[in-house]
Coordinates of C-alpha atoms in Angstrom, one line a residue:
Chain A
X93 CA 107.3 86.0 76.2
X94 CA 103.7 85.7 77.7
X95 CA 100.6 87.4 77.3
X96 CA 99.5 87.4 81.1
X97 CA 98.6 90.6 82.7
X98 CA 99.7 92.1 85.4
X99 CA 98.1 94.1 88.0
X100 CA 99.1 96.5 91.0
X101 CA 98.5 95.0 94.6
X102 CA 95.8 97.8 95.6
X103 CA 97.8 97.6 98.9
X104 CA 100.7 99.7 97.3
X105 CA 100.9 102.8 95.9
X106 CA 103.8 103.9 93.6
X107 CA 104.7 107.4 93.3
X108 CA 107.7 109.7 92.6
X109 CA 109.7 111.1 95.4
X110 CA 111.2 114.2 95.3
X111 CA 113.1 113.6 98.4
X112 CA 114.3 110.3 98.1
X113 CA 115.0 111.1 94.0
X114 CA 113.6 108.2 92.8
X115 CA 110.3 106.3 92.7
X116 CA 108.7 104.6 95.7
X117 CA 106.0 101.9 96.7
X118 CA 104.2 102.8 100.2
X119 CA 102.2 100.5 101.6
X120 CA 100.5 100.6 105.6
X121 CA 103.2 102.8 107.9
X122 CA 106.7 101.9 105.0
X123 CA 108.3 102.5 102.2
X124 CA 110.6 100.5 99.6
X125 CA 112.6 102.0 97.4
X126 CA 112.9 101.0 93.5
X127 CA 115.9 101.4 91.0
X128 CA 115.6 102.6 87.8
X129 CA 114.4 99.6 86.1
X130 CA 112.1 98.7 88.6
X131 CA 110.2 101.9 88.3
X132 CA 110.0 101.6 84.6
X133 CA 108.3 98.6 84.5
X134 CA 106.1 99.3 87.8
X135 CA 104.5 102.7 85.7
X136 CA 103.3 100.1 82.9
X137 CA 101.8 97.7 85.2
X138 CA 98.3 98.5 84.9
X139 CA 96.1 95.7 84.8
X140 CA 95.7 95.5 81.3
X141 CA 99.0 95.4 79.6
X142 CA 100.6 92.2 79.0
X143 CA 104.2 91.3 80.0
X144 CA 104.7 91.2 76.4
X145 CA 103.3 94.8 75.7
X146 CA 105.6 96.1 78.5
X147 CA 108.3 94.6 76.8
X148 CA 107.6 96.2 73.3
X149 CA 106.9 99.3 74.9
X150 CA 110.4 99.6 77.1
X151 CA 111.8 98.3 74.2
X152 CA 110.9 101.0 72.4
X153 CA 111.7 102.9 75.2
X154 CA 115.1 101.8 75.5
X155 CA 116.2 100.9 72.2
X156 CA 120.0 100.5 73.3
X157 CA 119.6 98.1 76.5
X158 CA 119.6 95.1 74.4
X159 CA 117.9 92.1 75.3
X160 CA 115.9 92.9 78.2
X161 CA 113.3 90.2 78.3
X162 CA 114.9 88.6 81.0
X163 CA 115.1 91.3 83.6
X164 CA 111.2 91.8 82.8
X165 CA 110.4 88.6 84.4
X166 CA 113.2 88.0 86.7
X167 CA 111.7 91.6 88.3
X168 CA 108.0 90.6 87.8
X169 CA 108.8 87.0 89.8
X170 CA 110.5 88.9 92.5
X171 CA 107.6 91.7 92.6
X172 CA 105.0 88.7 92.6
X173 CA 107.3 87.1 95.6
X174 CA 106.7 90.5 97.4
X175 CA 102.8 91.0 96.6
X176 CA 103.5 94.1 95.0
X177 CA 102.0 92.4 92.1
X178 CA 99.4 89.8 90.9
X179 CA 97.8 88.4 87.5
X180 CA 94.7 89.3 86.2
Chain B
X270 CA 126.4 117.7 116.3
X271 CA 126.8 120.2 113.4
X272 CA 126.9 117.9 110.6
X273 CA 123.4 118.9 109.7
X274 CA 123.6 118.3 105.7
X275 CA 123.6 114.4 106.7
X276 CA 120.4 114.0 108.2
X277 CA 117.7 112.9 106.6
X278 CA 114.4 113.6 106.0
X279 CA 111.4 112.9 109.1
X280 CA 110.2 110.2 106.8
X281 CA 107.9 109.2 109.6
X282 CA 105.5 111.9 110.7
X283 CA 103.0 110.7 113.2
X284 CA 100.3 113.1 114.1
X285 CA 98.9 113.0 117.4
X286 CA 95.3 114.3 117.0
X287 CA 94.4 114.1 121.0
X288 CA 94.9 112.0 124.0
X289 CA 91.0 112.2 124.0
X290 CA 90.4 108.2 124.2
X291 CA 87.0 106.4 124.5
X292 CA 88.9 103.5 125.4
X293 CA 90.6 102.6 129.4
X294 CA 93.3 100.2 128.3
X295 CA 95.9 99.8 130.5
X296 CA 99.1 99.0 128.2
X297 CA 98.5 102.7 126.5
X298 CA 102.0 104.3 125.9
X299 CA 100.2 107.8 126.3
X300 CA 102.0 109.9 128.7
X301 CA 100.0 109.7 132.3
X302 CA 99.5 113.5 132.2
X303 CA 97.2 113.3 129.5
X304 CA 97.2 117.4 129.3
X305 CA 94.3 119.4 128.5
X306 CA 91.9 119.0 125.2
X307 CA 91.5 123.1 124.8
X308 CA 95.2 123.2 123.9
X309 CA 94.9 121.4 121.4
X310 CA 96.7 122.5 117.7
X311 CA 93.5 124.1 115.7
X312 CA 93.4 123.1 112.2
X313 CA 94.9 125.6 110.6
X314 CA 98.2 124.6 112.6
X315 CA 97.6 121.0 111.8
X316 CA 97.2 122.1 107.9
X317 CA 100.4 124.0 108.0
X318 CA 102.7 121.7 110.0
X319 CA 101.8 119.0 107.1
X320 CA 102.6 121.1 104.5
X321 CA 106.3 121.6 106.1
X322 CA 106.7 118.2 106.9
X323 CA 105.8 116.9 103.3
X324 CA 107.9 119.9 102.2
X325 CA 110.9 118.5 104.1
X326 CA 110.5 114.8 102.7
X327 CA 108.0 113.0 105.2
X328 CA 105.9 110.8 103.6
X329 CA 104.1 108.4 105.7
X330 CA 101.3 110.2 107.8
X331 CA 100.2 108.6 110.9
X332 CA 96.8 110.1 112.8
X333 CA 96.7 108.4 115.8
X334 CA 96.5 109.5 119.2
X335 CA 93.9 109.1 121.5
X336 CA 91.5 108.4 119.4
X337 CA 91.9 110.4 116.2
X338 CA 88.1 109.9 115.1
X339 CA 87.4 112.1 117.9
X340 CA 88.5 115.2 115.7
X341 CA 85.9 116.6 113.7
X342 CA 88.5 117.7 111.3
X343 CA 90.1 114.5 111.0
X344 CA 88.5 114.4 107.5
X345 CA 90.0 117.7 106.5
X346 CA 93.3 116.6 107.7
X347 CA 93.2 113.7 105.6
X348 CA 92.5 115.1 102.8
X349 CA 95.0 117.7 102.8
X350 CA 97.5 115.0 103.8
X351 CA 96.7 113.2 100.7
X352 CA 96.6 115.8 98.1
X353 CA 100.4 116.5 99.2
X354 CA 101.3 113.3 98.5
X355 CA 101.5 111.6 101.9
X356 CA 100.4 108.0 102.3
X357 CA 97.7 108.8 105.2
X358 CA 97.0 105.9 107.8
X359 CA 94.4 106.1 110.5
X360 CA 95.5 104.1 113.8
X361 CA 92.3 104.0 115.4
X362 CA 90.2 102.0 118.2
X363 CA 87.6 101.6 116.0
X364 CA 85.3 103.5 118.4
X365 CA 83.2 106.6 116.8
X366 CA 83.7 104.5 113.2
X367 CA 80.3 104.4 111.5
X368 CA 80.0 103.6 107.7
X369 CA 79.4 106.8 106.5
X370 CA 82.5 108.1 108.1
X371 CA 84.4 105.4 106.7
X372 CA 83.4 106.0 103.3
X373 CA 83.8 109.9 103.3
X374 CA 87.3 109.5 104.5
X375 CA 88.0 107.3 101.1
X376 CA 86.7 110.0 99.5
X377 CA 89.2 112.0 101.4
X378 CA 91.9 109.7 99.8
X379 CA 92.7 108.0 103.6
X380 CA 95.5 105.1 102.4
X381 CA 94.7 102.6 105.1
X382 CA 93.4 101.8 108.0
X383 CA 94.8 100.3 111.6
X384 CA 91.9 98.9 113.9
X385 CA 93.3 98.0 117.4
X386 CA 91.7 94.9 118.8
X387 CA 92.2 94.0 122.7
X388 CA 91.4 90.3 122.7
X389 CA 89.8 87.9 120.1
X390 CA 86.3 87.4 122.2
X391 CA 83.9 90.0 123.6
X392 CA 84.1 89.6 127.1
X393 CA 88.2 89.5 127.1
X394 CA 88.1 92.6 125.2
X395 CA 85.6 94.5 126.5
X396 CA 87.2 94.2 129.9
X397 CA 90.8 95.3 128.5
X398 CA 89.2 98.2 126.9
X399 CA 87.0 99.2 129.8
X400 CA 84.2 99.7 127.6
X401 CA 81.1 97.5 127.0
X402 CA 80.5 96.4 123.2
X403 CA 83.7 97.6 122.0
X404 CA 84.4 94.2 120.6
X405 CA 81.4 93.9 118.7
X406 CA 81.7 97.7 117.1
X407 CA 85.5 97.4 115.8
X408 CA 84.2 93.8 114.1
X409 CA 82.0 95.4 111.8
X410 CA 83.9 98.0 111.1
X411 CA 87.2 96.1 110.4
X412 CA 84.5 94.3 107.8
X413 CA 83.3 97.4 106.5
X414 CA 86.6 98.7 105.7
X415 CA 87.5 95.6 103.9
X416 CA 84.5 96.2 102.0
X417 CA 85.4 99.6 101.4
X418 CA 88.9 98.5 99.5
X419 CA 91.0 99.8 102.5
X420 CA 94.5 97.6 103.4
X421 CA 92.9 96.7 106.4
X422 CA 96.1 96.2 109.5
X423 CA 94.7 94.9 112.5
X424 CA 96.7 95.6 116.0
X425 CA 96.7 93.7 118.9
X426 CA 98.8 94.5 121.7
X427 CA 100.0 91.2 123.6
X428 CA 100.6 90.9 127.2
X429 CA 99.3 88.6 130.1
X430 CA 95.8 89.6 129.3
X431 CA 95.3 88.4 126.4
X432 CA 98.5 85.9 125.4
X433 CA 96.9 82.7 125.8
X434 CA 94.2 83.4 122.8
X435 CA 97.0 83.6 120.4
X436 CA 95.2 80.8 118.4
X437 CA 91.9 83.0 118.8
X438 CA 93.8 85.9 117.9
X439 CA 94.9 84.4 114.6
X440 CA 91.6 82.7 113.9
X441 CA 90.1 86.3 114.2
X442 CA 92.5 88.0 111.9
X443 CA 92.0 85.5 108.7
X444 CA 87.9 85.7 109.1
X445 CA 88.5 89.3 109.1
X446 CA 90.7 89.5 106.0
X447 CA 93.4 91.6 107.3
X448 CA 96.2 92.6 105.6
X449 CA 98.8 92.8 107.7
X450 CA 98.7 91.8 111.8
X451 CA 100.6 93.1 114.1
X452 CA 100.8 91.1 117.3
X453 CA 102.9 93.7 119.4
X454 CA 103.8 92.9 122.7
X455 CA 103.7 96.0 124.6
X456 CA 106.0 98.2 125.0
X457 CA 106.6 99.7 128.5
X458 CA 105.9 103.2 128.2
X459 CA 103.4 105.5 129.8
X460 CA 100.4 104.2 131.1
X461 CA 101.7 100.6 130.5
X462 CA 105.2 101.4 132.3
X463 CA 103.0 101.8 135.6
X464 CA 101.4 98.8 134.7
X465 CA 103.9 96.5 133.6
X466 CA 103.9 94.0 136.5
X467 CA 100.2 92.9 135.4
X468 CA 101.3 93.1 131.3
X469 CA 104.9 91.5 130.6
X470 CA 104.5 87.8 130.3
X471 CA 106.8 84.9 131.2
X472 CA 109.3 83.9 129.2
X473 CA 107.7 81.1 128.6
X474 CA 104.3 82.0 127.7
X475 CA 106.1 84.4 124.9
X476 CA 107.9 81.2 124.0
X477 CA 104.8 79.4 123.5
X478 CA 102.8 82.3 121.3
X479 CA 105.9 83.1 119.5
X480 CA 106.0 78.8 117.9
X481 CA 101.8 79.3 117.6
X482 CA 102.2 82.0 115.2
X483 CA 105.6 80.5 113.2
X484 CA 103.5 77.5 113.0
X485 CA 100.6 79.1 111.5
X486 CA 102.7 81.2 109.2
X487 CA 104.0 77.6 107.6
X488 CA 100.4 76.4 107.1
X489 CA 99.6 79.7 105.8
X490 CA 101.2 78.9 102.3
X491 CA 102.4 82.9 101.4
X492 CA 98.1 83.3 101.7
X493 CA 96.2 85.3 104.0
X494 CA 97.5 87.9 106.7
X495 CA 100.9 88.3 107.0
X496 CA 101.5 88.3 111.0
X497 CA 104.3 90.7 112.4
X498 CA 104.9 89.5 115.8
X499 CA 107.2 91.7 118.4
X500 CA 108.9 90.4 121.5
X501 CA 109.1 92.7 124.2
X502 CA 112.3 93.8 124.6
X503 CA 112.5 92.9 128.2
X504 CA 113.9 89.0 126.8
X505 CA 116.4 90.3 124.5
X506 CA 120.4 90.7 124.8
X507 CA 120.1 93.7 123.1
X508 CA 118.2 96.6 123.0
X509 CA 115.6 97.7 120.2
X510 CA 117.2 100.3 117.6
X511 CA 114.8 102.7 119.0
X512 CA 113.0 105.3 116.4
X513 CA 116.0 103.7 114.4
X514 CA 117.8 105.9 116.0
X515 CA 117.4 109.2 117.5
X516 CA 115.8 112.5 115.0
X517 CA 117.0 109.9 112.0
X518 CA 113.5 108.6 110.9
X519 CA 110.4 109.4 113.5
X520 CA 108.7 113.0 114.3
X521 CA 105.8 113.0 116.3
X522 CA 104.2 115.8 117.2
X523 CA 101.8 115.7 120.0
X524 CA 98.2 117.1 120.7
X525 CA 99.2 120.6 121.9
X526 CA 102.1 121.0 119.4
X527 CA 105.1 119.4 120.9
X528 CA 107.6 118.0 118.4
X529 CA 109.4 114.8 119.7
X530 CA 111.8 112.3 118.4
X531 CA 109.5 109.5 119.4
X532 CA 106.0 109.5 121.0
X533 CA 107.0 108.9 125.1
X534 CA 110.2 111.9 124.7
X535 CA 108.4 114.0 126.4
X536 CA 109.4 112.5 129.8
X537 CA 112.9 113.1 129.5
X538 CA 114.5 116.3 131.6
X539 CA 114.8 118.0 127.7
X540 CA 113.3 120.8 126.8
X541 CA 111.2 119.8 123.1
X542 CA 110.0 122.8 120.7
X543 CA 106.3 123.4 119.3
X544 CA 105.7 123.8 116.1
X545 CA 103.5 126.9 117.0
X546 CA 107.0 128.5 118.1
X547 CA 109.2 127.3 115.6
X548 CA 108.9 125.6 111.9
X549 CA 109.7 121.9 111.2
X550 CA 112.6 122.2 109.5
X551 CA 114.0 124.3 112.3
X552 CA 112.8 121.7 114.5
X553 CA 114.1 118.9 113.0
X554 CA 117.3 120.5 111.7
X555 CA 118.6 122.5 114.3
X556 CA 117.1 122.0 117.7
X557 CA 119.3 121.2 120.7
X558 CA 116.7 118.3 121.8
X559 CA 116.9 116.6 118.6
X560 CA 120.4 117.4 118.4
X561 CA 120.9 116.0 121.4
X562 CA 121.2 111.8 120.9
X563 CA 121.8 112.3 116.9
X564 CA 125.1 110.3 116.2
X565 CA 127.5 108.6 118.8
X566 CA 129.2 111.5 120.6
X567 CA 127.1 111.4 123.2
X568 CA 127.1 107.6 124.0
X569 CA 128.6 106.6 127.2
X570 CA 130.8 103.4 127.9
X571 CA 129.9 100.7 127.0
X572 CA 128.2 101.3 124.0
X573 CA 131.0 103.8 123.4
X574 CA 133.4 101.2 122.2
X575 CA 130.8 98.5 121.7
X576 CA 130.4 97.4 117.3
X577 CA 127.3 97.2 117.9
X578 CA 126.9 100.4 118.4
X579 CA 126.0 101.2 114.8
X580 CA 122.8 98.2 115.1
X581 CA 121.0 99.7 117.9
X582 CA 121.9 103.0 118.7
X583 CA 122.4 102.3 122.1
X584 CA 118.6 101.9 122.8
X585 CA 115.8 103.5 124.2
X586 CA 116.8 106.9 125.9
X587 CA 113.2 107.1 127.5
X588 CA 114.1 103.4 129.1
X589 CA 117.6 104.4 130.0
X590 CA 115.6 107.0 131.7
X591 CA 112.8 105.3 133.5
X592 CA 114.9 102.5 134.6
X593 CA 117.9 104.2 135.5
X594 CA 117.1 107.7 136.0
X595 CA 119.7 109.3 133.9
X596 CA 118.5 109.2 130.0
X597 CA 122.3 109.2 128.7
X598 CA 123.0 105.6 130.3
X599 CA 122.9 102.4 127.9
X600 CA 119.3 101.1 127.7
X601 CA 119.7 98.6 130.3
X602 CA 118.1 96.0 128.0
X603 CA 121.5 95.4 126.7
X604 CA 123.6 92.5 128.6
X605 CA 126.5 94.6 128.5
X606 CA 124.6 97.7 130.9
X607 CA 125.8 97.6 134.4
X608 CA 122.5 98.1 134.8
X609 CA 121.0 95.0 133.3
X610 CA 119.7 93.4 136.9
X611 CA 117.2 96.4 136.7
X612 CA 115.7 94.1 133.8
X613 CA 116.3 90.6 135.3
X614 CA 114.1 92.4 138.4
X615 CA 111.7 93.7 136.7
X616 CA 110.9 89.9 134.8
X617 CA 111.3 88.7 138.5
X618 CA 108.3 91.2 139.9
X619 CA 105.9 91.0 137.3
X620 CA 105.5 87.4 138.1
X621 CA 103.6 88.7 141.2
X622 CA 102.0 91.9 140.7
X623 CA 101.7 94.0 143.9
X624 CA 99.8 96.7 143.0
X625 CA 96.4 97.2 141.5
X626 CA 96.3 97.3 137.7
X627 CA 96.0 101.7 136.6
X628 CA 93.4 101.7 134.1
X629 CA 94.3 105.0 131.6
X630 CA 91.6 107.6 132.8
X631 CA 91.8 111.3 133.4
X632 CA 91.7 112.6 136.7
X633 CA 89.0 114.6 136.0
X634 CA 86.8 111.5 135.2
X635 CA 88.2 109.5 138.3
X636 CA 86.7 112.4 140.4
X637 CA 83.8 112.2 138.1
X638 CA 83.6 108.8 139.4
X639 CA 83.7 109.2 142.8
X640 CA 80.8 112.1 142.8

């Protein structure tokens, strides 16, 4: 795993909608919509935990996925792709 | 229409402050009859209609108008707006901005600003606008709200005026540090539907801007603005899945309290309810008007039996309307409209305008004028 640090793109703001029953990013006039996982690991991108701190901690978290380690970064490229994300 | 337990939420609410507008342009959308500023919602109406909204699942908050900056509550508004949980976007001219105001409506917790821009150089703008040093005022604001931490989108609506300074226009947007550009050709509508022999460019010219930005996008690397460019739907087969579709996404509700499926509805022979009569889930749940298009029962031949049908809706009811004069006809954008030469004409006329370009004004300051 990797100790880089991953930070919000100030340009979204992720939230919980009631509406929608699930979390969202909004951004200028939209909206995407996240699963399950992706909310999870959104909520512990905060600038100063490493990828490998929000491993541990979902791990800990979720103690029966398995091997999740994978679906961290395959996520975290895809969020990077989208600017949702940077590195610190 | 019955089915009411399937429709979804007004996710869009865009709040039209006022039609007040310190600017002239003449692609505005606003209708011509630009109504009367004392009926105007108060704030306490304002307050309450976003609580109901938010209540019923909308959650991105456009203040626009007009000029929104123009209402001394706009600050109030934003904050309440905010504190509900709705991501708050000013779409503004940029006009009546100062630094102050900029930074007490971050403090408000306002998400993000829009700054419309006419042209890339003074003069251009300044003479789209119809007002002198416009240019220079929304440049240093657009540079204080970048230094203020706003997403910054910039706006520029494209037509004959101001198409050939794509490359300008693009310039302008990097040095600014936008966020997100939108280069929207406009949309024929309003004060710009009267206009639209001196706005719609050539096919050509469209051509032309369209490969300038594409081209810049490649160089651009995934860095910088990200440029949104919109054809005018004028040059397409097919019409635009207007509102994305009819009551399913968009509210707007307009200075004196009007609810509409989209911003220009109000033309249409309908009759729209006001949120000072009625509540917003009422409104958007059960109201003949947004009843009215909802689904595909009321779609005529050929959109009928088209399989598109499901993509776009069947268009634009306010086009079907303007062009054809009957608002349940298929938006004659599409190839398949019997209609369609209305289009082909129109591209025809506006390569030689015949009438003198409408600036937007009120009547009231055209007679002010003439005194």
């Amino acid at each position: 795993m990797t100790l880089t640090v991953p930070k919000m793109n100030p340009l979204f703001r992720l939230q919980f909608e009631k509406a929608q029953g699930c979390f969202v990013l909004l951004y200028p006039e939209g909206m995407v919509k996240l699963n399950e996982s992706a909310a999870e690991i959104l909520q512990l991108v905060d600038g100063s935990a490493s990828v490998d701190e929000i491993h541990k901690q979902l791990q800990h978290k979720f103690p029966q996925a398995g091997d999740i380690s994978r679906d961290i970064e395959e996520f975290l490229q895809v969020a990077q792709e989208k600017r949702w994300i940077s590195y610190v | 229409m019955s089915e009411n337990t399937s429709i979804g939420p007004p996710l869009w609410l865009l709040a039209e402050l006022t039609y007040e507008c310190p600017l002239h342009c003449a692609y505005c959308s606003n209708p011509t009859d630009l109504g009367k500023r004392e009926d105007e919602l108060t704030t306490e109406t304002w307050l309450d209609v976003l609580s109901q909204a938010r209540e019923l699942g909308s959650v991105q908050l456009g203040f626009s108008g007009g000029e929104p900056l123009l209402r001394k509550d706009l600050e109030i508004l934003v904050e309440h707006g905010r504190k509900l949980g709705f991501y708050t976007n000013l779409i503004t001219s940029g006009i009546g901005l100062t630094e102050k105001r900029i930074k007490q409506l971050k403090l408000a917790g306002l998400d993000h600003i829009q700054i419309s821009f006419q042209a890339a150089d003074p003069q251009l703008n300044d003479a789209i606008a119809g007002r002198g040093k416009a240019f220079e005022q929304k440049r240093k604001m657009a540079e204080i709200v970048k230094s203020e931490g706003y997403p910054m989108v910039l706006n520029f609506v494209i037509s004959k005026q101001n198409i050939a300074q794509i490359p300008q226009i693009l310039a302008l947007s990097c040095q600014l540090n936008a966020d997100y550009v939108e280069l929207a050709t406009a949309q024929y509508y309003g004060w710009a539907y009267d206009n639209r022999d001196h706005l719609l460019p050539s096919q050509t010219q469209l051509r032309k801007a369209e490969e300038t930005v594409n081209q810049f996008r490649v160089q651009q690397d995934n860095k910088g603005p990200q440029f949104i460019f919109v054809t005018p739907d004028y040059y397409e087969d097919r019409p635009k899945a207007c509102m994305n579709g009819w009551g399913s996404t968009f509210l707007t509700i307009t200075p004196d309290g009007s609810a509409l499926p989209c911003h220009s509805a109000k033309i249409l022979p309908l009759t729209f309810p006001n949120v000072v009569d009625k509540t917003v889930t009422e409104i958007w749940q059960n109201d003949f008007s947004f009843n009215h298009f909802r689904g595909d029962s009321w779609m005529p031949k050929p959109c009928k039996d088209c399989d598109e049908k499901e993509k776009d809706f069947g268009g634009c009811r306010c086009q079907a309307f303007m062009l054809t004069g009957d608002m349940n006809q298929t938006d004659p954008v599409c190839s398949k409209s019997e209609d369609h030469h209305l289009i082909t004409q129109a591209i025809e006329q506006a390569s030689a305008p015949k009438s003198a370009i409408k600036h937007r004004k009120r009547v009231a300051d055209i007679a002010l004028v003439k005194l």
